[in-house]
mmCIF file of N, CA and C in Angstrom:
data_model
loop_
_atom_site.group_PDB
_atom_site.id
_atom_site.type_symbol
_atom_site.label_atom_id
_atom_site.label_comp_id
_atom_site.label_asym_id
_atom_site.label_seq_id
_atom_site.Cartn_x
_atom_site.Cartn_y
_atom_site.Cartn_z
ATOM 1 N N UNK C 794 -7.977 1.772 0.569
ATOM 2 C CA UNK C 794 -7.071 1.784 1.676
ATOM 3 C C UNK C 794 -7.746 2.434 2.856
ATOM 4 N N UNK C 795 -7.357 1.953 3.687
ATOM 5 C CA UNK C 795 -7.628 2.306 5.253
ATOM 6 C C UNK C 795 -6.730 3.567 5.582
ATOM 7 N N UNK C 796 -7.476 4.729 6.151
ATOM 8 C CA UNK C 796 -6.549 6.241 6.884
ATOM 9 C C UNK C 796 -7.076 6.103 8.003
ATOM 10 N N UNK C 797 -6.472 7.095 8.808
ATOM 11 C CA UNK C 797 -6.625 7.674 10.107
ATOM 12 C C UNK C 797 -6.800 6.808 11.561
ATOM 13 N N UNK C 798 -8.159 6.785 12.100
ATOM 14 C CA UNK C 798 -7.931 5.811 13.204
ATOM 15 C C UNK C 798 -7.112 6.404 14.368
ATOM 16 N N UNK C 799 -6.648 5.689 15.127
ATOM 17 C CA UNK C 799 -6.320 6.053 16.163
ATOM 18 C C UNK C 799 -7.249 6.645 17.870
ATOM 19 N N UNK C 800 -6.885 7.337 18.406
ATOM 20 C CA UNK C 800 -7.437 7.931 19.373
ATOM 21 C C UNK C 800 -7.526 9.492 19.822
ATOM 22 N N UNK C 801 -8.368 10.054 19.613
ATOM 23 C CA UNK C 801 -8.537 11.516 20.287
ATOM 24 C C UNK C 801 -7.971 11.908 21.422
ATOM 25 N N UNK C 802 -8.458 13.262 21.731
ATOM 26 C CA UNK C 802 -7.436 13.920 22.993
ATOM 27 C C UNK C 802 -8.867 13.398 24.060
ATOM 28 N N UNK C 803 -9.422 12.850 24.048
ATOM 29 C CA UNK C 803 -10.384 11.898 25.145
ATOM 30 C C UNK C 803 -10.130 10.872 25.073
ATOM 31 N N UNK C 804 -9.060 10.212 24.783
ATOM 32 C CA UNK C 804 -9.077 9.154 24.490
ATOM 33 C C UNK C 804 -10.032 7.987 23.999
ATOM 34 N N UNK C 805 -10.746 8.612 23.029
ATOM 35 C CA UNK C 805 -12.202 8.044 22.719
ATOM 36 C C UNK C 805 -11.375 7.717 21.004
ATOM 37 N N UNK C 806 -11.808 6.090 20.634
ATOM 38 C CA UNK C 806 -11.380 5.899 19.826
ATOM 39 C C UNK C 806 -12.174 6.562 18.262
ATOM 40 N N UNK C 807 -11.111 6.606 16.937
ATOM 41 C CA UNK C 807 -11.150 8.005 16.136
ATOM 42 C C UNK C 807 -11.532 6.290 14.797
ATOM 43 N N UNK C 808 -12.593 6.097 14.290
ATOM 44 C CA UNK C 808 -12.826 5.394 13.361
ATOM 45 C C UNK C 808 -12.201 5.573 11.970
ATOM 46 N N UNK C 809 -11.427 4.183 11.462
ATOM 47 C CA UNK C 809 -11.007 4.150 10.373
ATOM 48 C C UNK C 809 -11.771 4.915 8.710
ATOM 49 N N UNK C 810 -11.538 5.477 7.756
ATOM 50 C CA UNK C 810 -11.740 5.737 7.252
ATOM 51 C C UNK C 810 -11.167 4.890 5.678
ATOM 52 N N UNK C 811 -12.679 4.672 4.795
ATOM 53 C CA UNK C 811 -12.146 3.683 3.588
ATOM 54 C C UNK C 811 -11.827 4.546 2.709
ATOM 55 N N UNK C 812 -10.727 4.924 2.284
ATOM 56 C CA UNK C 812 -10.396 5.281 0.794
ATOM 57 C C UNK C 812 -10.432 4.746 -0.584
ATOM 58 N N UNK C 813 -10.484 5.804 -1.850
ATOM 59 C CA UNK C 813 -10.555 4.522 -3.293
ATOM 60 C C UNK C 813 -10.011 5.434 -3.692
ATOM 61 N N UNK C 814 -8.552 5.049 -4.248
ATOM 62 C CA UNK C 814 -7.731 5.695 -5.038
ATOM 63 C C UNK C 814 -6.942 5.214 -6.377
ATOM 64 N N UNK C 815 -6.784 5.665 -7.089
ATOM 65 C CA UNK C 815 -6.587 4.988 -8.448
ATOM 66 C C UNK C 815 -4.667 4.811 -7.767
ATOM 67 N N UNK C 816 -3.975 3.576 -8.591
ATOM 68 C CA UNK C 816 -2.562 3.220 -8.201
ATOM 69 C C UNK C 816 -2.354 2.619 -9.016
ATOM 70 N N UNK C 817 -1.004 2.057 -9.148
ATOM 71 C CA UNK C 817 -0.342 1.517 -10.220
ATOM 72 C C UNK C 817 0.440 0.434 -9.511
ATOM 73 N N UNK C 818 -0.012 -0.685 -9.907
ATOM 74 C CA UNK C 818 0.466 -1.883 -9.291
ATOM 75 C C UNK C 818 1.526 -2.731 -10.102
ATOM 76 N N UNK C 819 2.807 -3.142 -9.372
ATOM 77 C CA UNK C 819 4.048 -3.816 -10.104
ATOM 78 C C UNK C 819 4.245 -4.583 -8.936
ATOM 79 N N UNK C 820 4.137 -5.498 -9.770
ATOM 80 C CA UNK C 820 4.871 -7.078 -8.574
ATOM 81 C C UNK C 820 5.814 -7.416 -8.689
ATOM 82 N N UNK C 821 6.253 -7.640 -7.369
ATOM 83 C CA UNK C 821 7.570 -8.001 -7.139
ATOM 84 C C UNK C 821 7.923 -9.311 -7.384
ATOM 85 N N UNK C 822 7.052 -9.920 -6.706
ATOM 86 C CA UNK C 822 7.791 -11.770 -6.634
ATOM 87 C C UNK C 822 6.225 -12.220 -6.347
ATOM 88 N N UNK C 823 5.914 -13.863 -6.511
ATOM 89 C CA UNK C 823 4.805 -14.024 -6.356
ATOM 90 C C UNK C 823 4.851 -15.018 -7.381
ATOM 91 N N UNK C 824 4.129 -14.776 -8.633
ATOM 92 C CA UNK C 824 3.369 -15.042 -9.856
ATOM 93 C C UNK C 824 4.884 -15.967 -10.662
ATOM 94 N N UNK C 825 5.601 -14.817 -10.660
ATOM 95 C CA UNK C 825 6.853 -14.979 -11.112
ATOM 96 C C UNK C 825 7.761 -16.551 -10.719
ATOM 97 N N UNK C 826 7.768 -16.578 -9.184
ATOM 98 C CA UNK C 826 8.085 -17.763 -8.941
ATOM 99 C C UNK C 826 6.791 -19.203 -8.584
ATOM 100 N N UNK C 827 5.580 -18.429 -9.054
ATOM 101 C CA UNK C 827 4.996 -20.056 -9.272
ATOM 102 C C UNK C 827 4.947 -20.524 -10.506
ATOM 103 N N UNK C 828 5.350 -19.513 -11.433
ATOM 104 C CA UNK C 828 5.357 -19.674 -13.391
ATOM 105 C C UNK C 828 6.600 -20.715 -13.084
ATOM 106 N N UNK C 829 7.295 -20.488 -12.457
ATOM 107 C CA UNK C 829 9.177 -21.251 -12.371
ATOM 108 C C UNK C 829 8.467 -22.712 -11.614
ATOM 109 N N UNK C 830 7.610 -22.857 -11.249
ATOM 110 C CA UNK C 830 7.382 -24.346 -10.076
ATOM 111 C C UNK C 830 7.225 -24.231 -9.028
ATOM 112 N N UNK C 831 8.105 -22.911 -8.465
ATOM 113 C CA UNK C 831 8.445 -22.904 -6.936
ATOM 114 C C UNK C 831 7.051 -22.408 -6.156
ATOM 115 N N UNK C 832 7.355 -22.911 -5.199
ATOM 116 C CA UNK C 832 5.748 -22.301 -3.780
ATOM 117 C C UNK C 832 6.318 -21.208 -3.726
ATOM 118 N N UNK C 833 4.662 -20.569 -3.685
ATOM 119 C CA UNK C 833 4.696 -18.954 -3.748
ATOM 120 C C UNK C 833 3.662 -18.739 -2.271
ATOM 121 N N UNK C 834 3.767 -18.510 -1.479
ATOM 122 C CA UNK C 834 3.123 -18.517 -0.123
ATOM 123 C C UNK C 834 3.052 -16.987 0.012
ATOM 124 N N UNK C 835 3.825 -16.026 -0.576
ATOM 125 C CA UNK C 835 2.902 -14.843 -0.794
ATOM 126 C C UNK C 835 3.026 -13.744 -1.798
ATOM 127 N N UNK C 836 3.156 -12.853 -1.733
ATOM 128 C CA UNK C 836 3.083 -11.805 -3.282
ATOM 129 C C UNK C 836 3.104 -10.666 -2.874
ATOM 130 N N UNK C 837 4.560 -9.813 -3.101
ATOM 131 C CA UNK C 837 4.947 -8.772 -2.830
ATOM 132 C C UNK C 837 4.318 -8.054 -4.302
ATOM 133 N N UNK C 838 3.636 -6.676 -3.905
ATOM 134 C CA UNK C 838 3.694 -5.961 -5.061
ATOM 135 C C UNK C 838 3.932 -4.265 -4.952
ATOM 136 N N UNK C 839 4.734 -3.375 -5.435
ATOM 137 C CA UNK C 839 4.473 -2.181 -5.816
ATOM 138 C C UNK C 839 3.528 -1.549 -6.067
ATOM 139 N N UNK C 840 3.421 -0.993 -4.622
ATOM 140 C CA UNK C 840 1.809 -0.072 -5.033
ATOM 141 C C UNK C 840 3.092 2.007 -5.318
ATOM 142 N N UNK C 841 2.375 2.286 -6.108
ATOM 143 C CA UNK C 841 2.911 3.630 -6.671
ATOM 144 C C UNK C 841 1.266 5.082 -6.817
ATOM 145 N N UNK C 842 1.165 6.311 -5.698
ATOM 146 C CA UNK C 842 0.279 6.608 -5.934
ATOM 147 C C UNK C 842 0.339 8.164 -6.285
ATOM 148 N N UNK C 843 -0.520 8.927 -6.157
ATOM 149 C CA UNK C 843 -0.366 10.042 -6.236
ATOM 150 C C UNK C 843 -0.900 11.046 -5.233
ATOM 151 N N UNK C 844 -1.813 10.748 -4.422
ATOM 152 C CA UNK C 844 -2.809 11.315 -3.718
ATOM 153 C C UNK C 844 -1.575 11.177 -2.442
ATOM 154 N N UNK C 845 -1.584 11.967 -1.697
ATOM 155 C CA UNK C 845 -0.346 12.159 -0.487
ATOM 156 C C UNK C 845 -1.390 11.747 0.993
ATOM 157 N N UNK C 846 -2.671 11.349 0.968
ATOM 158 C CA UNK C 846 -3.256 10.790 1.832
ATOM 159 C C UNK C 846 -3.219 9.180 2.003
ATOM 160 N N UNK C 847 -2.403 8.637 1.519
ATOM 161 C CA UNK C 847 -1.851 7.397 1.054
ATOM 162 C C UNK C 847 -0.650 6.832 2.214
ATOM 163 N N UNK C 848 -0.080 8.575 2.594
ATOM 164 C CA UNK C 848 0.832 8.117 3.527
ATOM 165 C C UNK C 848 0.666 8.042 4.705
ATOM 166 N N UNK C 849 1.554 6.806 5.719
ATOM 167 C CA UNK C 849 1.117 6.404 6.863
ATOM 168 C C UNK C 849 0.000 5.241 6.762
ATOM 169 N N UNK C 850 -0.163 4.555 5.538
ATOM 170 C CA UNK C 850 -1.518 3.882 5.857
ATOM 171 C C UNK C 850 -0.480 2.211 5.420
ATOM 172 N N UNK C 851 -1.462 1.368 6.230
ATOM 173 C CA UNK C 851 -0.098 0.336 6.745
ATOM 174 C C UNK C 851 -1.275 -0.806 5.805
ATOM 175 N N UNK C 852 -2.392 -0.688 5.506
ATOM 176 C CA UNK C 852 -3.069 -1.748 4.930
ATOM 177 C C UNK C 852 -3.615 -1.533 3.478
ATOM 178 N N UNK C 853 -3.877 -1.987 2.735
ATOM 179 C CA UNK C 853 -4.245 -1.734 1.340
ATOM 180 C C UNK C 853 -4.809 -2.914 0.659
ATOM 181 N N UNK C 854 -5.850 -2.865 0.162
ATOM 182 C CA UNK C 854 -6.936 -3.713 -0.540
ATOM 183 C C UNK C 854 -6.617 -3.646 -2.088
ATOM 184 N N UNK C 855 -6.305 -4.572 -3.012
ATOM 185 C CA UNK C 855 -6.765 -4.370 -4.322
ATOM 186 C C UNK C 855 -7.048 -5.898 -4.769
ATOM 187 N N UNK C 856 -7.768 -5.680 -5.737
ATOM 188 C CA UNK C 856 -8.404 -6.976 -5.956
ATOM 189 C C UNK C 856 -9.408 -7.690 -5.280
ATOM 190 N N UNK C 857 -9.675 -6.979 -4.172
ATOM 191 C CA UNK C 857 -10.338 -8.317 -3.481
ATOM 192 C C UNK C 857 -9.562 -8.587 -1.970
ATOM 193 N N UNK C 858 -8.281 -8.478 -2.528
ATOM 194 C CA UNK C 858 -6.998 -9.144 -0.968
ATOM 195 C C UNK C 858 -6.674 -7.774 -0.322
ATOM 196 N N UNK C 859 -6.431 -8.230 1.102
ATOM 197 C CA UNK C 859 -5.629 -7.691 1.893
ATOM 198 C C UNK C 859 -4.575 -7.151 1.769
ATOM 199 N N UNK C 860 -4.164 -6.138 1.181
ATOM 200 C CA UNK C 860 -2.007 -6.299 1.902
ATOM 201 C C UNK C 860 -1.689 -5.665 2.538
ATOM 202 N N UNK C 861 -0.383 -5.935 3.111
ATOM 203 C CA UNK C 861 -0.085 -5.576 4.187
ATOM 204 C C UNK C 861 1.412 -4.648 3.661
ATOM 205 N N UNK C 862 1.882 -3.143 4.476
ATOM 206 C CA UNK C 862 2.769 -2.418 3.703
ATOM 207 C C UNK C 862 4.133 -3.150 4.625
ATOM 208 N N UNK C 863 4.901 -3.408 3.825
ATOM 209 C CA UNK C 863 6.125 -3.555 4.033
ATOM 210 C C UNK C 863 7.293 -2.013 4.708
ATOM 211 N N UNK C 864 6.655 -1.474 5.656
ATOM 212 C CA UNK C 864 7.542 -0.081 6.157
ATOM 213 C C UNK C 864 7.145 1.275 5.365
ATOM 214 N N UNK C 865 7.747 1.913 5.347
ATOM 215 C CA UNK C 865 7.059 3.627 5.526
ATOM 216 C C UNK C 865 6.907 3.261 3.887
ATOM 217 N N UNK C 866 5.859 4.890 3.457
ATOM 218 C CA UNK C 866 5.843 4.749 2.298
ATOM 219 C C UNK C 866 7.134 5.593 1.975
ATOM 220 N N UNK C 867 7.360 5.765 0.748
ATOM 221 C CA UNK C 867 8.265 6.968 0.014
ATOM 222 C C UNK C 867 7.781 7.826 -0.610
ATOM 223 N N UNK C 868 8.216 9.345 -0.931
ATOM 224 C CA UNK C 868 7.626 10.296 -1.138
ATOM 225 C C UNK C 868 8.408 10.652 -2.005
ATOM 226 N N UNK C 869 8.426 10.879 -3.243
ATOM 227 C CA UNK C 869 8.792 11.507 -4.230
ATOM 228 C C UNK C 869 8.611 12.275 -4.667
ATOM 229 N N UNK C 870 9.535 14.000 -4.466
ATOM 230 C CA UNK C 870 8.989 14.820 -4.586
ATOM 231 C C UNK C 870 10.183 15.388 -6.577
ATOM 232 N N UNK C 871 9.077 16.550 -7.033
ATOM 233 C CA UNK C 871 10.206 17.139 -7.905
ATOM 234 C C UNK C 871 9.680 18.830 -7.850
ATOM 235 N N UNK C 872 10.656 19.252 -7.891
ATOM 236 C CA UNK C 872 10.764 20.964 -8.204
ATOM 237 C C UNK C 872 10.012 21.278 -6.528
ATOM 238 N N UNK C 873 10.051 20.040 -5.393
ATOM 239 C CA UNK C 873 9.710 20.829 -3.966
ATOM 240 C C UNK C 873 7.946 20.497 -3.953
ATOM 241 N N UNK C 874 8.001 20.039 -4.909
ATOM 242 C CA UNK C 874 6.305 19.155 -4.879
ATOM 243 C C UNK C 874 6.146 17.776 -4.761
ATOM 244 N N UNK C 875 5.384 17.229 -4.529
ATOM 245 C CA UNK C 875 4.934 15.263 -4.613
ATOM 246 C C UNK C 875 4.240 14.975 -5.477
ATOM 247 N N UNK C 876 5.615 14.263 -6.205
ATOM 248 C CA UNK C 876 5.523 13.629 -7.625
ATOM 249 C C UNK C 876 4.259 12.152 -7.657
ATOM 250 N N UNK C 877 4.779 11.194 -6.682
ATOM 251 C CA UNK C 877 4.324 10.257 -6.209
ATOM 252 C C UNK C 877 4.506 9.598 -4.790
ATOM 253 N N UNK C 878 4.092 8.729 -4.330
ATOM 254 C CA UNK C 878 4.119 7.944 -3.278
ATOM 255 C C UNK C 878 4.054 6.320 -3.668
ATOM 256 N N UNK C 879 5.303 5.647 -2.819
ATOM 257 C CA UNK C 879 5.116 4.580 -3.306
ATOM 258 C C UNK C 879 5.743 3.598 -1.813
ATOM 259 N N UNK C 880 4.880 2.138 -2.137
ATOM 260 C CA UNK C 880 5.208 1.147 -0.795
ATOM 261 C C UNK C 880 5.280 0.149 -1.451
ATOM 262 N N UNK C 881 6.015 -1.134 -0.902
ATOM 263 C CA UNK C 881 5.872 -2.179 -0.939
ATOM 264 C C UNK C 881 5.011 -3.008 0.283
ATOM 265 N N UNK C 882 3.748 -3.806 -0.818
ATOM 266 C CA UNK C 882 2.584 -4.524 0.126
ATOM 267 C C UNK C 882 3.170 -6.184 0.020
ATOM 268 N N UNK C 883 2.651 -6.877 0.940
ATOM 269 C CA UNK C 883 2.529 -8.115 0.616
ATOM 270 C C UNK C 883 1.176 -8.978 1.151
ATOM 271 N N UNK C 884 0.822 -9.403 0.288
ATOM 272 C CA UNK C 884 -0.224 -10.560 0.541
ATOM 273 C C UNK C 884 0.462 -12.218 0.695
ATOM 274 N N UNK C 885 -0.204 -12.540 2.163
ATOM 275 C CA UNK C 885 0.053 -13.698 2.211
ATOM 276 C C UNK C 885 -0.922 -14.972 1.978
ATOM 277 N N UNK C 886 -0.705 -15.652 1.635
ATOM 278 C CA UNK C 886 -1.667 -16.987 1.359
ATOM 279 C C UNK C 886 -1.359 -18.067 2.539
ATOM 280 N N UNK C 887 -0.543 -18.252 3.042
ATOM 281 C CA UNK C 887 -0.132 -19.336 3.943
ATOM 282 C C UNK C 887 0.548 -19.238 4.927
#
């Protein structure tokens, strides 16, 4: 996954940074409806992480593909700590 980026207090642009973080991937829709027949034009999946540098980051690579986050991540905290972090990505094909 892609962090940071943006622009400094010079307005001098602040270079992306590549991350590799271990995650746990659950798909949403996709696979599911081309097993059924139907066109699958793209593939939502559950990314779930642990590392809290995860949040705010709007693009995510696994496999090979692109995805793209579907809105903020979520933060799951327990006992006032972060349990996990989790987004919904989608890859499109078409």
């Amino acid at each position: 996954m892609k962090i940071g980026g943006g622009r400094d207090e010079n307005d001098d642009p602040i270079p992306h940074q590549t991350l590799t973080m271990r995650a746990e991937v659950l798909p949403v829709s996709g696979e599911e409806q081309a097993q059924r027949g139907r066109m699958a034009t793209s593939v939502e999946c559950r990314f779930l992480v642990t590392d809290p540098r995860a949040e705010g980051t709007l693009t995510l690579v696994w496999r090979g593909e692109t995805y793209t986050c579907q809105g903020k991540w979520q933060v799951y905290r327990i006992g006032g700590r972060t349990h996990h972090l989790e987004v919904i990505a989608r890859f499109g094909t078409g």
